[in-house]
Short mmCIF file of C-alpha atoms in Angstrom, two decimals:
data_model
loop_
_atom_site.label_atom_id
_atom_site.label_comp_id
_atom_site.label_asym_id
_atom_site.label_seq_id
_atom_site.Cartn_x
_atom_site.Cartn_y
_atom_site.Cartn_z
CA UNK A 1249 -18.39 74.68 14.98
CA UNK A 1250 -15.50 74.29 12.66
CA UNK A 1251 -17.00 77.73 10.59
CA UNK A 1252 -14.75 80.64 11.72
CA UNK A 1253 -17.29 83.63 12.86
CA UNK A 1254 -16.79 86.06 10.42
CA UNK A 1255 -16.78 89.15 12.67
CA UNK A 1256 -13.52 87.13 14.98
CA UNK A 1257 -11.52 86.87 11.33
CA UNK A 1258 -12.52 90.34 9.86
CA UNK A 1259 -11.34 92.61 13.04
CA UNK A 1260 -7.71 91.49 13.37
CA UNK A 1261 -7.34 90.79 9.43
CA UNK A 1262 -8.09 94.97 8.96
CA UNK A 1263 -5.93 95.82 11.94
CA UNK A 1264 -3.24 93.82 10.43
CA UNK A 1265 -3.57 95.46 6.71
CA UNK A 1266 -3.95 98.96 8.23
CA UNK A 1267 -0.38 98.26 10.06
CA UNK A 1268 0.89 97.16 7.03
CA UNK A 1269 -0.52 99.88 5.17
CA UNK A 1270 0.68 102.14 8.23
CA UNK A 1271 4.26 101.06 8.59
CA UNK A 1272 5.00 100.63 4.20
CA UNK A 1273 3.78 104.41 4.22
CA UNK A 1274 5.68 105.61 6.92
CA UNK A 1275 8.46 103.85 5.27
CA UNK A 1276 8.07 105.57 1.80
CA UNK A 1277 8.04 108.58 3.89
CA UNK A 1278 10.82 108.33 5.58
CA UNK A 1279 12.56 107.23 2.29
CA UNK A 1280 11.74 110.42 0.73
CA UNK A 1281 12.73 112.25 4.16
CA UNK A 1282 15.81 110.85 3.80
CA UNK A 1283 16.68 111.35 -0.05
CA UNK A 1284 15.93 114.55 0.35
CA UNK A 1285 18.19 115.09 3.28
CA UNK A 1286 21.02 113.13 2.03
CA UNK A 1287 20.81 115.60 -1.34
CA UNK A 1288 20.97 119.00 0.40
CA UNK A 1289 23.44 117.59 2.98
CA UNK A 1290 25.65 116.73 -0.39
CA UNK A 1291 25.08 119.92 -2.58
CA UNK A 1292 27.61 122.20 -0.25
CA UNK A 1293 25.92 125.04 0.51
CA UNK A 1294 29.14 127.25 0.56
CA UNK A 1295 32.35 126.70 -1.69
CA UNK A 1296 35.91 128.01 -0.70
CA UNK A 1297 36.74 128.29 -4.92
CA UNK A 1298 38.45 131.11 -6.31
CA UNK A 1299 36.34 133.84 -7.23
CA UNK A 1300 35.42 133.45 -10.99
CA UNK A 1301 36.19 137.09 -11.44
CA UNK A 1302 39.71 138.07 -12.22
CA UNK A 1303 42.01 141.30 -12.47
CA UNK A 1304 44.15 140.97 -15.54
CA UNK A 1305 45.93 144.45 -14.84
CA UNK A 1306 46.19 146.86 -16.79
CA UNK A 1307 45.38 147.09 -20.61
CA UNK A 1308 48.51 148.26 -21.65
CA UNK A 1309 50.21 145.26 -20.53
CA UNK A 1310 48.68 143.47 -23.69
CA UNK A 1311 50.12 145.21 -26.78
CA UNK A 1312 48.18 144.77 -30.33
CA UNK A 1313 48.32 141.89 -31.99
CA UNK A 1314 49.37 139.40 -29.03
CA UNK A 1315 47.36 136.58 -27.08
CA UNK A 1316 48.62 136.17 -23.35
CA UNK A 1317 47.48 133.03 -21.56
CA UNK A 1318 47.00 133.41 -17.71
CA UNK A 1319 47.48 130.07 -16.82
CA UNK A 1320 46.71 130.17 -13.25
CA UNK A 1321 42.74 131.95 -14.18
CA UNK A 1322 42.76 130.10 -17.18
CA UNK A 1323 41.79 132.61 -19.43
CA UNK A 1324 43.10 134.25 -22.91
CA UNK A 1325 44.00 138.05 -22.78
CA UNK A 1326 43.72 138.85 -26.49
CA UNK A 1327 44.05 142.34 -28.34
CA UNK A 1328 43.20 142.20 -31.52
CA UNK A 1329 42.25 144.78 -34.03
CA UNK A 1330 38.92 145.51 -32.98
CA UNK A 1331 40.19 145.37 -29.67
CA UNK A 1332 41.22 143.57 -26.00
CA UNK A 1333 38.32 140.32 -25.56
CA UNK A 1334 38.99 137.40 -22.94
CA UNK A 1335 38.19 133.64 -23.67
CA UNK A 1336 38.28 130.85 -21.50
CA UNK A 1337 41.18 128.61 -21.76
CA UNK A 1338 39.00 125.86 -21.02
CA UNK A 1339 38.43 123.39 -24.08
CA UNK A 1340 34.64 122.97 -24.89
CA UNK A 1341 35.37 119.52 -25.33
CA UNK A 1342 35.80 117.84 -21.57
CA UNK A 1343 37.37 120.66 -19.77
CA UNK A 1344 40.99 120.34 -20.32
CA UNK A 1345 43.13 123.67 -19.86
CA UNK A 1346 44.02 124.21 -23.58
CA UNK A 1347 47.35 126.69 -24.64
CA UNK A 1348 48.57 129.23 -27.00
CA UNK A 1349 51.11 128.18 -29.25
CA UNK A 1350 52.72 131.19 -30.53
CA UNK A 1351 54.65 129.48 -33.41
CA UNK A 1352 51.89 127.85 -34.93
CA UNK A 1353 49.09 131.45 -34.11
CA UNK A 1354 46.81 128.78 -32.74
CA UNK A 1355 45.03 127.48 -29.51
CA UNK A 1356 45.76 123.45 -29.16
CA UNK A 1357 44.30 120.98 -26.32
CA UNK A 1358 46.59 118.33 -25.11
CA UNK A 1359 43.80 116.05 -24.60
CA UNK A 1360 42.32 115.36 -27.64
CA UNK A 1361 43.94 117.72 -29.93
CA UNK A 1362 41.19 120.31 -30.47
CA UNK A 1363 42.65 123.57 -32.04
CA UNK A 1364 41.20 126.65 -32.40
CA UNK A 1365 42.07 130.39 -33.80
CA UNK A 1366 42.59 132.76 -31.76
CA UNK A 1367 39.33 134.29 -31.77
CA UNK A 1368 38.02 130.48 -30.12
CA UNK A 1369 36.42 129.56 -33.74
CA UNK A 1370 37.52 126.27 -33.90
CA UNK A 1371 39.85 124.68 -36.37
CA UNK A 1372 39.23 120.93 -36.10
CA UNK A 1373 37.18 118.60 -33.18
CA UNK A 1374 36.87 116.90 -31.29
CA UNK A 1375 35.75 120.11 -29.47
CA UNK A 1376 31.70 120.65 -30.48
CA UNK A 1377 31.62 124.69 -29.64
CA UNK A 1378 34.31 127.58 -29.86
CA UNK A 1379 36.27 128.77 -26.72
CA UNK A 1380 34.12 130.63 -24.75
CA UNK A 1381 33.93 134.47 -24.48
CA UNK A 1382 34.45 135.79 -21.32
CA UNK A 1383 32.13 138.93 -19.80
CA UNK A 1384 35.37 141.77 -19.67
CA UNK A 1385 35.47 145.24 -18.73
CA UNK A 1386 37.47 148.31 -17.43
CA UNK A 1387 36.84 148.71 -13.32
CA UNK A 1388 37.00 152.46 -11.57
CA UNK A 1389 40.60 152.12 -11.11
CA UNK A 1390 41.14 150.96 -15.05
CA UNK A 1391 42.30 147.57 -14.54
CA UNK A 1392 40.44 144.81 -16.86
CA UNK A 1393 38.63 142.72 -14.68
CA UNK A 1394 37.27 139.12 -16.29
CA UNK A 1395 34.44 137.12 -15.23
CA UNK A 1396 34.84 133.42 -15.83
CA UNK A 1397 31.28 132.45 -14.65
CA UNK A 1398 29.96 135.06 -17.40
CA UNK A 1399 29.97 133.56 -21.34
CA UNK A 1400 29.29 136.10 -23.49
CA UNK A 1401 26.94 135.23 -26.65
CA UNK A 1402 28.12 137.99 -28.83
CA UNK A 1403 31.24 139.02 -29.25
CA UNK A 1404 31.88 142.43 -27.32
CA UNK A 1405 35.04 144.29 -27.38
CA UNK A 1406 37.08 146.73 -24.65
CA UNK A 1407 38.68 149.50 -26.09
CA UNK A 1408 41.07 151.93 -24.40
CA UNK B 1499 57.08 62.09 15.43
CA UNK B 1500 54.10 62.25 13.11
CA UNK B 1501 52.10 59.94 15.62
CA UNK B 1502 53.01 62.11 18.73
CA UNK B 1503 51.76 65.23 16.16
CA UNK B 1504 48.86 63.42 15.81
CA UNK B 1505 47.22 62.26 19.00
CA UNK B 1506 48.43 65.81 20.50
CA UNK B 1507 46.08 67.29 17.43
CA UNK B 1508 43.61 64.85 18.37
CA UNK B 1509 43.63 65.93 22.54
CA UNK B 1510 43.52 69.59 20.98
CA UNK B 1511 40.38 68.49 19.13
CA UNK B 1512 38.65 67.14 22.49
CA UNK B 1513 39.68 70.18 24.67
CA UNK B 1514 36.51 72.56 25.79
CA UNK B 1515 38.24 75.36 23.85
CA UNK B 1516 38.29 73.60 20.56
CA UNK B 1517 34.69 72.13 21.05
CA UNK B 1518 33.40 75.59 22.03
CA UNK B 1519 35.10 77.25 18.43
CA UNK B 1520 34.53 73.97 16.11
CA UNK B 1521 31.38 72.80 17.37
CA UNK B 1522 30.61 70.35 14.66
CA UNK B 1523 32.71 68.03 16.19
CA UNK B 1524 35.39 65.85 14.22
CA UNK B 1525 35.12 62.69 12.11
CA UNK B 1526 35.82 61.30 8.46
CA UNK B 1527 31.87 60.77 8.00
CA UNK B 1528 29.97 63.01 5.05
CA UNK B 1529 28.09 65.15 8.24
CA UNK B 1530 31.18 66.17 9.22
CA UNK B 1531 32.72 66.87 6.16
CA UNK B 1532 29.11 69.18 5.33
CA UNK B 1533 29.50 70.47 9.43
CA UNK B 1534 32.80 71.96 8.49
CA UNK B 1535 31.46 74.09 5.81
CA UNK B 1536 27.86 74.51 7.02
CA UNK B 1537 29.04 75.84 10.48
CA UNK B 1538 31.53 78.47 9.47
CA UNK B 1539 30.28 81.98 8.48
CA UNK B 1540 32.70 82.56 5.91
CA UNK B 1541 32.96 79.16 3.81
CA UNK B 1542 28.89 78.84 4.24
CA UNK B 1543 28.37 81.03 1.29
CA UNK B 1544 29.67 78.24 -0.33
CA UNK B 1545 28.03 74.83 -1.61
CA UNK B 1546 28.52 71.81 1.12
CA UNK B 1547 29.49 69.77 -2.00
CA UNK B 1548 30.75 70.52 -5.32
CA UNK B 1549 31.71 68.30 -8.44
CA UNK B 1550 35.02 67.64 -9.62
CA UNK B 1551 34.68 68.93 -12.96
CA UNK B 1552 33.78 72.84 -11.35
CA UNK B 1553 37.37 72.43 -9.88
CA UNK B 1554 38.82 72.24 -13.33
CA UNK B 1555 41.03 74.85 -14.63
CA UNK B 1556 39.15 74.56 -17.66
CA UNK B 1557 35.77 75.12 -16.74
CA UNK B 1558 36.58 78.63 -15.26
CA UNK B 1559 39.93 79.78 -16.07
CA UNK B 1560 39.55 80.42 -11.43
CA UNK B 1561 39.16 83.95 -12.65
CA UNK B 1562 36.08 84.54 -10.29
CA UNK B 1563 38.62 83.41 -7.71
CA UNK B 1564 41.71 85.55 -8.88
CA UNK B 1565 39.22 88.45 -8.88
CA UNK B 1566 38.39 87.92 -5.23
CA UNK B 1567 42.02 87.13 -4.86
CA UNK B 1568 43.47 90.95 -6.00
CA UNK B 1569 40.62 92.69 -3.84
CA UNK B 1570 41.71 90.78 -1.41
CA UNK B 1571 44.90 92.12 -2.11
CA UNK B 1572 43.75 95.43 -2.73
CA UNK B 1573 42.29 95.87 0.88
CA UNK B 1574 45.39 94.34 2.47
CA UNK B 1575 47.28 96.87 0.68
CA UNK B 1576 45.02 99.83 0.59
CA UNK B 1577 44.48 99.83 4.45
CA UNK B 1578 48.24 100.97 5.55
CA UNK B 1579 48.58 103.08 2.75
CA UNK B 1580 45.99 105.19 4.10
CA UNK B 1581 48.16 105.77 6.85
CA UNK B 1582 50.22 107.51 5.26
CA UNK B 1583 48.11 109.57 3.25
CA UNK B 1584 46.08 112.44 3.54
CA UNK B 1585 43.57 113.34 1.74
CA UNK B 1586 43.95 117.09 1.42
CA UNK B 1587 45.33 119.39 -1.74
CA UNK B 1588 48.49 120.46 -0.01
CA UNK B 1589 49.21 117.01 1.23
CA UNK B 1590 48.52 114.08 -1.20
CA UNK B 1591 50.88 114.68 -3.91
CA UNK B 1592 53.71 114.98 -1.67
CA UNK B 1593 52.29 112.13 0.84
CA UNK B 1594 52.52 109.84 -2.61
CA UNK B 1595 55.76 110.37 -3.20
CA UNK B 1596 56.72 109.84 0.26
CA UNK B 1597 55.00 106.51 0.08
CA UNK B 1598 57.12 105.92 -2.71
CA UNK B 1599 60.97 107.35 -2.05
CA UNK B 1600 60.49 107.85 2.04
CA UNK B 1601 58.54 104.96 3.93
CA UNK B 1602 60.28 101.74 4.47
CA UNK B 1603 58.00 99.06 2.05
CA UNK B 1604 56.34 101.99 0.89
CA UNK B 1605 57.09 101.98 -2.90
CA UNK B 1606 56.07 98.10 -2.84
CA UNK B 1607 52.68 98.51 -1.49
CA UNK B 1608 52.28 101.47 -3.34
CA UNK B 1609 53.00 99.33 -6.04
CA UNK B 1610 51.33 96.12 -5.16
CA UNK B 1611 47.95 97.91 -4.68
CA UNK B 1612 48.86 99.97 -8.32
CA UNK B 1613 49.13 96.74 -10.20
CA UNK B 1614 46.60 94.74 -8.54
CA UNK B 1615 43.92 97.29 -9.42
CA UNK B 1616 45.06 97.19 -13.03
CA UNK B 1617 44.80 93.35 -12.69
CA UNK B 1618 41.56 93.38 -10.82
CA UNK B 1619 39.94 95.19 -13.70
CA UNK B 1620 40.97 93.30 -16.55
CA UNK B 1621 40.24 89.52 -14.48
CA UNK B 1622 36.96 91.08 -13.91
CA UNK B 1623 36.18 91.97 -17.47
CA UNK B 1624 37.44 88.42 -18.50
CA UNK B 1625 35.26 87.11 -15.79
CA UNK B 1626 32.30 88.57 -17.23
CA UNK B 1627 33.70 87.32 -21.06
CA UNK B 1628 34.04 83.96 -19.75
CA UNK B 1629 30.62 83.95 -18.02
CA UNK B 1630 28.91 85.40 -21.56
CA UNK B 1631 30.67 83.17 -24.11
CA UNK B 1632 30.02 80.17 -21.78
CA UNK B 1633 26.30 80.76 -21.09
CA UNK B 1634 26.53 80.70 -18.12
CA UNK B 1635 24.18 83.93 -17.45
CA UNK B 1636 20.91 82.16 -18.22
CA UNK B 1637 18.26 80.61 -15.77
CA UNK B 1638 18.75 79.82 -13.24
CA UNK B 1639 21.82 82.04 -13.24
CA UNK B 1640 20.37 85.19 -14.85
CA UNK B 1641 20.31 87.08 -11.10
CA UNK B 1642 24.08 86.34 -10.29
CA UNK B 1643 24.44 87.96 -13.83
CA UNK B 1644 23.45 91.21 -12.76
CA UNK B 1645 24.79 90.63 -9.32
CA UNK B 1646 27.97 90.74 -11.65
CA UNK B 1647 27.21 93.83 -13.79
CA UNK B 1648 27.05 95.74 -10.21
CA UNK B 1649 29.99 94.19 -9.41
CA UNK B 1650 32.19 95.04 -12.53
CA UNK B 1651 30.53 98.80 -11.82
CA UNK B 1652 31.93 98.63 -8.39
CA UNK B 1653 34.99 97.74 -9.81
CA UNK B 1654 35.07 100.49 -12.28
CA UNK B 1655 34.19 103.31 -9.98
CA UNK B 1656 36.65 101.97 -7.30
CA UNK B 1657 39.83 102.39 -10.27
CA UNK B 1658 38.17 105.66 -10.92
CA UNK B 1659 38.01 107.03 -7.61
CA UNK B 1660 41.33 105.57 -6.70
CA UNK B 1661 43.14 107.17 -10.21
CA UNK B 1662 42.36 111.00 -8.60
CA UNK B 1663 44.06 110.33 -4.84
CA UNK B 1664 48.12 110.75 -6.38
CA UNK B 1665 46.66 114.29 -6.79
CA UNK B 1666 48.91 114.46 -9.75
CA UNK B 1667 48.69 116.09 -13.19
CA UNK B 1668 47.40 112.93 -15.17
CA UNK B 1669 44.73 112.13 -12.13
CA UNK B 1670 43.33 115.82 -12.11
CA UNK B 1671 42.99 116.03 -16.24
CA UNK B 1672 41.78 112.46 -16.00
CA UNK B 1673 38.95 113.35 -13.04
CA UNK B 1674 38.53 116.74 -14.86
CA UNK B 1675 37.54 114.79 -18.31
CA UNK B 1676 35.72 112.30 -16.37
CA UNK B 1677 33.88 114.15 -14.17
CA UNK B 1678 32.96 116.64 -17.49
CA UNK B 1679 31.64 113.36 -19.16
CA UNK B 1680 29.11 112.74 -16.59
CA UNK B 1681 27.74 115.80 -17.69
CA UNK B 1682 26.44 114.61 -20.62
CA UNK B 1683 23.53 112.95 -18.77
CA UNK B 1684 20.63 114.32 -20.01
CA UNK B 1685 18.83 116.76 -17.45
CA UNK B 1686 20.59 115.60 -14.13
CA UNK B 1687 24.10 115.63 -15.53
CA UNK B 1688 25.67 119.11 -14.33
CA UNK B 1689 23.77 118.06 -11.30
CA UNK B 1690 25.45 114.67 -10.59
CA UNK B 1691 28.74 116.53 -11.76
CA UNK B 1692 28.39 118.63 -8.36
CA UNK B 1693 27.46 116.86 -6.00
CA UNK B 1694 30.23 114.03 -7.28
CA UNK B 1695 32.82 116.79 -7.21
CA UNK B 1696 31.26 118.81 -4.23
CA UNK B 1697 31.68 122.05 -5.98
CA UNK B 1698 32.29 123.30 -9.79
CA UNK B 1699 36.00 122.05 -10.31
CA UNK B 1700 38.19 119.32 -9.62
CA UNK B 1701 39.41 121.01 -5.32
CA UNK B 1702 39.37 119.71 -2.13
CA UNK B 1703 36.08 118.69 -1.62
CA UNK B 1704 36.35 116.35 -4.74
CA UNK B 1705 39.19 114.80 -3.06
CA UNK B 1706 38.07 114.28 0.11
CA UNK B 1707 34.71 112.86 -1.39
CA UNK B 1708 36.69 110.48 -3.70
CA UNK B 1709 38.73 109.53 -0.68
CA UNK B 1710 35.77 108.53 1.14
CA UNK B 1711 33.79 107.08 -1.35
CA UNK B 1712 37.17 104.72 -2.78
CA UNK B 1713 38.44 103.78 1.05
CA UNK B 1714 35.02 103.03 2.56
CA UNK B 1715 31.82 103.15 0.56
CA UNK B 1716 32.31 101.25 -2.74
CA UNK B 1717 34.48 98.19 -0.74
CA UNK B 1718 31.91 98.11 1.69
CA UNK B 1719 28.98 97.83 -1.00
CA UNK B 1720 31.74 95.57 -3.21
CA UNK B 1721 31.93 92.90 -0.40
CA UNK B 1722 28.29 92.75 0.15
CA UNK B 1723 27.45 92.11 -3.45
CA UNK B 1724 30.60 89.52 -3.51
CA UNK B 1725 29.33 87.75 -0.50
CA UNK B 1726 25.44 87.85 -2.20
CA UNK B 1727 27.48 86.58 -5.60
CA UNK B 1728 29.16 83.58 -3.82
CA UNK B 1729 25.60 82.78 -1.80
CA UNK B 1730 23.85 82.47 -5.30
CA UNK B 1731 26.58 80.31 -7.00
CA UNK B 1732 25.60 78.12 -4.59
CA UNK B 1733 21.79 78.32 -4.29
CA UNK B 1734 21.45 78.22 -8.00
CA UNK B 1735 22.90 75.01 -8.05
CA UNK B 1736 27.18 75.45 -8.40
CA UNK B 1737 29.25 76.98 -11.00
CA UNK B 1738 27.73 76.06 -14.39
CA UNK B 1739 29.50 73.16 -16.05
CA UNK B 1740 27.58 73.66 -19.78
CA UNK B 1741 24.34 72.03 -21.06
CA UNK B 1742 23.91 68.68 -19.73
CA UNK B 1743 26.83 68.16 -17.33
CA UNK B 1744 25.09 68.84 -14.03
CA UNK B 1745 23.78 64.46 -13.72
CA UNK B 1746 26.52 63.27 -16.06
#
């Protein structure tokens, strides 16, 4: 008498391991539900930033020979002799905003000391790459218009 | 005097009020003694008993304790400086230095909650030094260890978050390198570096999320590990007092 009857013990045992089984995968579920959500509710879908693209004026504002910094776009205006290119002013080594130093004719970080030549080649580290090269070109009404979100991978020159 | 101080302590004790707060009763017996700890939810994270050789300067320098003691600190501070501050781009640099030349007290809490955080970081690490060159990490310890690790993290990311709120020139570079160095994680890192910052640079939304995330997210998670750290010390037998010294 003491013998459970195997059909009593079997029903509720599967019942139990099927809610088990039931409520860990609606868990994992909802997990993923969740992680999901959480990341698109994170990533902002729409960003109030400055628009990467920037009017530097007019060519002839930047004579031969002569690097201008625009410190508020952080970019380099130079016109050298094959003629005007923009680089980034931001260092390729953790983002600091780097400046021209027009005694020295060189680009220095005041982070880590990374200095470059005006064409962004770099001089010594810790920086790994050379200043960036900026997509430039002349718009309709012949100002020079710079796009920071564009890195050029060959060096491309406007000429007026 | 004294006696009068007494027996009115002693019809406090027996008053309905008392007995309804304290319900372990009062008495110079062991239960008691245990009652007192057992039955209140802070101090019950804590061992009923402990030897008098963990209560020695030398067995723990109390840095565990001084660590508790500056984020202790650090919340008593932090909590009315965030009413003055706003966490906005026009705002925060100027709502700093009104905390520090304008509000009455201001420039010492400022202060207070400044150095504290330096000191809270460096007691931590020598916490963790202590703990190492002691051996104090191993079984039956080894899960408070990493209960620790998270801890010292917490720590970490709560100076980091903290450094950008001045909203001045060395916390944007700093947040700006920072935030560029998490990018260096392989696959996921330019990833992380957005949704950290909420956006491409160092703006508003970085602010606001490093506002958030330094003022209510990593104390919250920081007190729950501390009150899991203090639980363990106990369940895995007290502080460790070194090979051999537990039945001396």
């Amino acid at each position: 008498m003491n013998e459970p009857d195997p059909k009593e013990t079997t029903k509720p045992e599967s019942s139990r391991r099927q809610f088990v089984q039931i409520g860990v995968g609606s868990i994992c579920v909802g997990c993923a539900g969740a992680s999901v959500f959480g990341y698109e509710f994170l990533a902002p879908n729409v960003l109030y930033e400055p628009s990467p693209i920037t009017n530097a004026g007019k060519p002839d504002r930047y004579p031969g020979g002569t690097v201008t910094q625009d410190e508020q776009s952080g970019i380099y205006i130079v016109h050298g002799p094959e003629g005007l290119y923009a680089m980034s002013a931001v260092c390729t080594h953790l983002g600091c905003l780097t400046a021209w130093k027009p005694e020295l004719g060189i680009v220095a970080c005041p982070c880590h000391g990374s200095k470059f030549r005006r064409d962004g080649s770099k001089i010594e580290g810790p920086a790994p790459r050379p200043l960036v090269w900026l997509k430039t070109w002349l718009s309709d009404e012949g100002d020079l218009l710079v796009d920071r979100s564009s890195p050029l991978e060959q060096k491309q020159y406007v000429r007026t | 005097m004294a006696g009068l101080l007494e027996s009115n302590f002693a019809n406090l004790r027996e008053t309905r009020v008392w007995r309804s707060i304290f319900r372990g009763g009062w008495g110079d017996t062991n239960l008691h003694r245990a009652l007192v700890i057992q039955q209140n939810v802070f101090l019950h994270l804590s061992s009923v008993k402990v030897r008098r050789r963990a209560l020695s300067w030398r067995v723990t320098w109390y840095l565990g304790t001084l660590s508790l003691g500056t984020f202790a600190i650090l919340v008593l501070t932090g909590i009315p400086l965030m009413l003055y501050y706003h966490p906005s781009v026009p705002q925060a640099y100027t709502d700093m230095n009104d905390l520090r030349f304008v509000v009455s007290a201001g420039v010492f809490l400022r202060n207070l909650h400044r150095w504290s955080a330096h000191a809270m970081v460096l007691l931590v690490f020598a916490h963790m030094f202590k703990v190492f060159y002691r051996g104090a990490y191993r079984p039956p310890r080894e899960f408070n260890w990493v209960i620790g690790v998270f801890l010292l993290l917490f720590t970490l990311f709560l100076s980091y978050t903290g450094y950008l709120l001045p909203w001045d020139q060395l916390a944007f570079w700093a947040i700006t390198v920072g935030s560029n160095l998490i990018s260096a994680v392989p696959l996921v890192g330019a990833r992380i570096r957005f949704l950290m910052l909420g956006g491409n640079s160092v703006n508003a939304n970085a602010l606001l999320r490093f506002y958030v995330l330094h003022c209510v997210v990593l104390p919250l998670a920081a007190a729950v590990f501390v009150a899991v750290h203090f639980w363990r010390i106990r369940k895995d037998g007290g502080l460790y007092l070194g090979e051999g010294q537990h039945h001396g």
